[in-house]
CSV table of C-alpha atoms and ligand atoms in Angstrom, one decimal:
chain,number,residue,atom,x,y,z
A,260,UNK,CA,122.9,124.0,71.0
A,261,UNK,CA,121.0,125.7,73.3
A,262,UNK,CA,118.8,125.5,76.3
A,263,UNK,CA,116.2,127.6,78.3
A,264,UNK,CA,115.2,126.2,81.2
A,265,UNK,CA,115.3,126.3,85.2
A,266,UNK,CA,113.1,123.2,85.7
A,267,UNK,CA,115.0,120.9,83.5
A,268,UNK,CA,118.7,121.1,84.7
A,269,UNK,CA,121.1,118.4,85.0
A,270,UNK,CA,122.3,117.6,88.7
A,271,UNK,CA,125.7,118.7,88.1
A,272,UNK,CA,124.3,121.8,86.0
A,273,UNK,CA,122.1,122.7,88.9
A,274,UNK,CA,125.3,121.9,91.4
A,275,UNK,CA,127.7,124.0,89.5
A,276,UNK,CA,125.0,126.8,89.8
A,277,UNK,CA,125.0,126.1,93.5
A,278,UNK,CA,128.9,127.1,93.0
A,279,UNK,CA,128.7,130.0,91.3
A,280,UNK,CA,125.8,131.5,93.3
A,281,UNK,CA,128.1,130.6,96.2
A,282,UNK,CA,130.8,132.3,94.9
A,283,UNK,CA,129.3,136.1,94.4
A,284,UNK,CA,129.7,136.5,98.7
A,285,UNK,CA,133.6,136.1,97.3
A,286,UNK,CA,133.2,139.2,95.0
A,287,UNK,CA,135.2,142.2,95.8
A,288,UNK,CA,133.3,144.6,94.2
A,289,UNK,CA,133.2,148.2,96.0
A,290,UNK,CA,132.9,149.6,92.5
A,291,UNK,CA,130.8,148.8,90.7
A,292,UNK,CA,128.5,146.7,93.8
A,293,UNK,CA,128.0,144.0,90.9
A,294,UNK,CA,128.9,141.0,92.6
A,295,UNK,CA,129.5,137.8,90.0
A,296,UNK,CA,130.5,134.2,90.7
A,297,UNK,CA,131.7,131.4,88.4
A,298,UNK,CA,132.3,127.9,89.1
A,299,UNK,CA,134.2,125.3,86.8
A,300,UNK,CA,133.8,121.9,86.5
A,301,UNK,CA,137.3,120.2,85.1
A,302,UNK,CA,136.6,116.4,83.2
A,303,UNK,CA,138.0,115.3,86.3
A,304,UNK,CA,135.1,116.1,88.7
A,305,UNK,CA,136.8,118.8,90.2
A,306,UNK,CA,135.3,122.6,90.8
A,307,UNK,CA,136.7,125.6,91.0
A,308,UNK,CA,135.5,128.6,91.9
A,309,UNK,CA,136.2,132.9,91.0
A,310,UNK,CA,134.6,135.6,91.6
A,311,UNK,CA,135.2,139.3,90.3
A,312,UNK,CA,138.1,141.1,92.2
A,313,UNK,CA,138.1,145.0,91.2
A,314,UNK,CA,140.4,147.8,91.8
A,315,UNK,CA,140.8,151.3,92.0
A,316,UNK,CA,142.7,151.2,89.0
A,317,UNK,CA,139.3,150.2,87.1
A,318,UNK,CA,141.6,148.8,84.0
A,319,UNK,CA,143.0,145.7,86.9
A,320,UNK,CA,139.6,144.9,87.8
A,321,UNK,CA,139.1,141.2,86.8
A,322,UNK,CA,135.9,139.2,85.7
A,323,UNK,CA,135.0,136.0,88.1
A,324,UNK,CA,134.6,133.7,85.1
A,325,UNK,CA,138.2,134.4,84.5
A,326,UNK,CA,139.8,134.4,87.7
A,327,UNK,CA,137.8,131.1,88.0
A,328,UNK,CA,138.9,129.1,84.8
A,329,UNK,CA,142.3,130.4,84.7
A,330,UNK,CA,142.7,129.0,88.5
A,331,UNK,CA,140.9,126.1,87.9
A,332,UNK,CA,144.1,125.6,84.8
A,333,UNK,CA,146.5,126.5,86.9
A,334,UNK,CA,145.2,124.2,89.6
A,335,UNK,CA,144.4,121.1,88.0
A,336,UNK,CA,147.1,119.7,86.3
A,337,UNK,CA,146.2,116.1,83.8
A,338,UNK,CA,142.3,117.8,83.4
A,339,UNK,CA,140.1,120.3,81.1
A,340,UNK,CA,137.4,122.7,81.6
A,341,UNK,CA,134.2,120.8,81.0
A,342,UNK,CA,131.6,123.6,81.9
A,343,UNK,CA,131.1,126.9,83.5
A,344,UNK,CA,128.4,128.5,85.7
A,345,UNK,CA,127.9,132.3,86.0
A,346,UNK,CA,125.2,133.7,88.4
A,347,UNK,CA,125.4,137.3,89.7
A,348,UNK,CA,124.4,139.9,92.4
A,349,UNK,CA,123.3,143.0,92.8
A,350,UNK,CA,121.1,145.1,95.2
A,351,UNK,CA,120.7,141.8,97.4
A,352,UNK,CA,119.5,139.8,95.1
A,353,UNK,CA,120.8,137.5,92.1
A,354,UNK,CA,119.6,138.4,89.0
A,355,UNK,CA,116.5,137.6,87.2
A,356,UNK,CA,117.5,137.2,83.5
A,357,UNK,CA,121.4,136.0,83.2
A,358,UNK,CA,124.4,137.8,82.5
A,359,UNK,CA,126.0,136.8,79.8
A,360,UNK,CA,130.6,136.8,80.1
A,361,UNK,CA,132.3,139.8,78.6
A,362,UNK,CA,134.1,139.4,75.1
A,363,UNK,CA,137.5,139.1,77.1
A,364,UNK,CA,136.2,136.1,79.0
A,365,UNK,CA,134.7,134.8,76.0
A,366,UNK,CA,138.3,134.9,74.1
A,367,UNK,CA,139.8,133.4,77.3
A,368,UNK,CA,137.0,130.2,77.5
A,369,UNK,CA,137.3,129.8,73.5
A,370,UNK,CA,140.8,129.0,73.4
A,371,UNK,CA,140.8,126.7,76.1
A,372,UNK,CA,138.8,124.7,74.2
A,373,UNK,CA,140.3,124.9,71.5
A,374,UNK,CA,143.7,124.2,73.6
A,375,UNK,CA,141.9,121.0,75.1
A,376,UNK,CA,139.8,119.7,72.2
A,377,UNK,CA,137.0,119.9,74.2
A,378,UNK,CA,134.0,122.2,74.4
A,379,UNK,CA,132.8,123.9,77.1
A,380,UNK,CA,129.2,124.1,78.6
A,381,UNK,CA,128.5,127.8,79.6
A,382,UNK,CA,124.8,127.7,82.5
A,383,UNK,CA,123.8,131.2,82.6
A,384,UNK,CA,121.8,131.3,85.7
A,385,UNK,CA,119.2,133.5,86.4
A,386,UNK,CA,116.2,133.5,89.1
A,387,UNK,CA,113.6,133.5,86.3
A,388,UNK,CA,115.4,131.3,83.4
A,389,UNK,CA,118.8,129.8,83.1
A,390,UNK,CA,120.2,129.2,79.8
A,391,UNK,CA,123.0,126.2,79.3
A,392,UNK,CA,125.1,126.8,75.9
A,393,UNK,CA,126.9,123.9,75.1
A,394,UNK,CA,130.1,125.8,73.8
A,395,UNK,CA,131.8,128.9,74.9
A,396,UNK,CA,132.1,129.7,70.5
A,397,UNK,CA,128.7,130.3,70.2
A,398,UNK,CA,129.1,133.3,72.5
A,399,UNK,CA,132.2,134.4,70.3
A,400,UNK,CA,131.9,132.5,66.9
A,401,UNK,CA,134.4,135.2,65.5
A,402,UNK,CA,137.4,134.9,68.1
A,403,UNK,CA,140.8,135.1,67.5
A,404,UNK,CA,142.9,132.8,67.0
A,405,UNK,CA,146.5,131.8,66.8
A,406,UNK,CA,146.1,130.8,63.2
A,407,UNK,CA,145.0,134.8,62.7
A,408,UNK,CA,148.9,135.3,64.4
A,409,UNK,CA,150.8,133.3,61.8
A,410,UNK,CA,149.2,133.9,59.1
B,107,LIG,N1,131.8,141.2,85.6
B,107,LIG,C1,132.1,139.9,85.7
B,107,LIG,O1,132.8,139.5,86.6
B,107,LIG,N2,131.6,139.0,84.8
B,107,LIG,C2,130.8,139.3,83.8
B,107,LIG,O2,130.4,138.5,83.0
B,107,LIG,C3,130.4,140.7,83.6
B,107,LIG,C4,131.0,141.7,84.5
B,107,LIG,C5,132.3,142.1,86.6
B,107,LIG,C6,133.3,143.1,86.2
B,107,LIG,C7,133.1,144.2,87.2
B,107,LIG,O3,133.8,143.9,88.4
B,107,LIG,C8,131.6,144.2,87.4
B,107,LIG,O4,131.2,142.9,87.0
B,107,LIG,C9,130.8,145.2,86.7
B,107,LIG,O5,131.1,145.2,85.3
């Protein structure tokens, strides 16, 4: 379910890191100085990346794993979400222990998959450990659902 690791990574897990790490210098972040980056791999091979874009009206402010994945759907048409990388920045530095996406991200990444029928690998990366979930639903085992909405 999951993994801890930094040594053991799969190329494309340690590529997609590359992404995301690539993607904080993207971050608009005057706010809150936090800088994050997400990169996401589609079953097709292709990556897309996000980064978090705030605002002075703080409720606009946008996570990067969202503005990634949701480009990355409204991009790739015929393909799915396969996995997701997060790293962030702050101070100058990425972080030692990962972040880990907001509930509203969580929500987001869990329907997808459920939309797709297809699971989504989540790589936390931080500069001591990185963790690799193999599902975005064991971030949010409770989310809601569309079922919930007709019931
Ligand atoms: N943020 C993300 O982009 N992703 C996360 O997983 C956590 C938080 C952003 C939102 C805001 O711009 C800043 O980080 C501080 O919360």
């Amino acid at each position: 379910m999951e993994k801890k690791l930094t040594t053991s990574l799969t190329e494309i897990e340690s590529a997609l890191i590359d992404a995301a790490k690539n993607a904080c210098s993207t971050a608009y972040a005057p706010y809150s100085n936090f800088k994050v980056g997400a990169a996401v791999l589609m079953a097709d091979g292709r990556v897309f990346c996000g980064s978090n874009q705030e605002n002075a009206a703080y409720s606009a402010c946008l996570c990067a794993e969202r503005v990634a994945i949701l480009y990355a759907c409204a991009n790739a048409h015929n393909s799915y979400p396969v996995a997701i990388a997060i790293a962030a920045w702050k101070n100058g530095n990425f972080l030692e222990t990962p972040i880990t996406p907001c509930g509203e991200c969580c929500q987001v990444m869990v329907e997808m998959e459920k939309r797709f029928g297809h699971s989504i690998a989540v790589c936390l990366y931080g500069k001591q450990e990185t963790k690799v979930l193999e599902s975005a639903k064991l971030l949010l085992p409770y989310s809601f659902t569309s079922q919930q909405l007709n019931d």
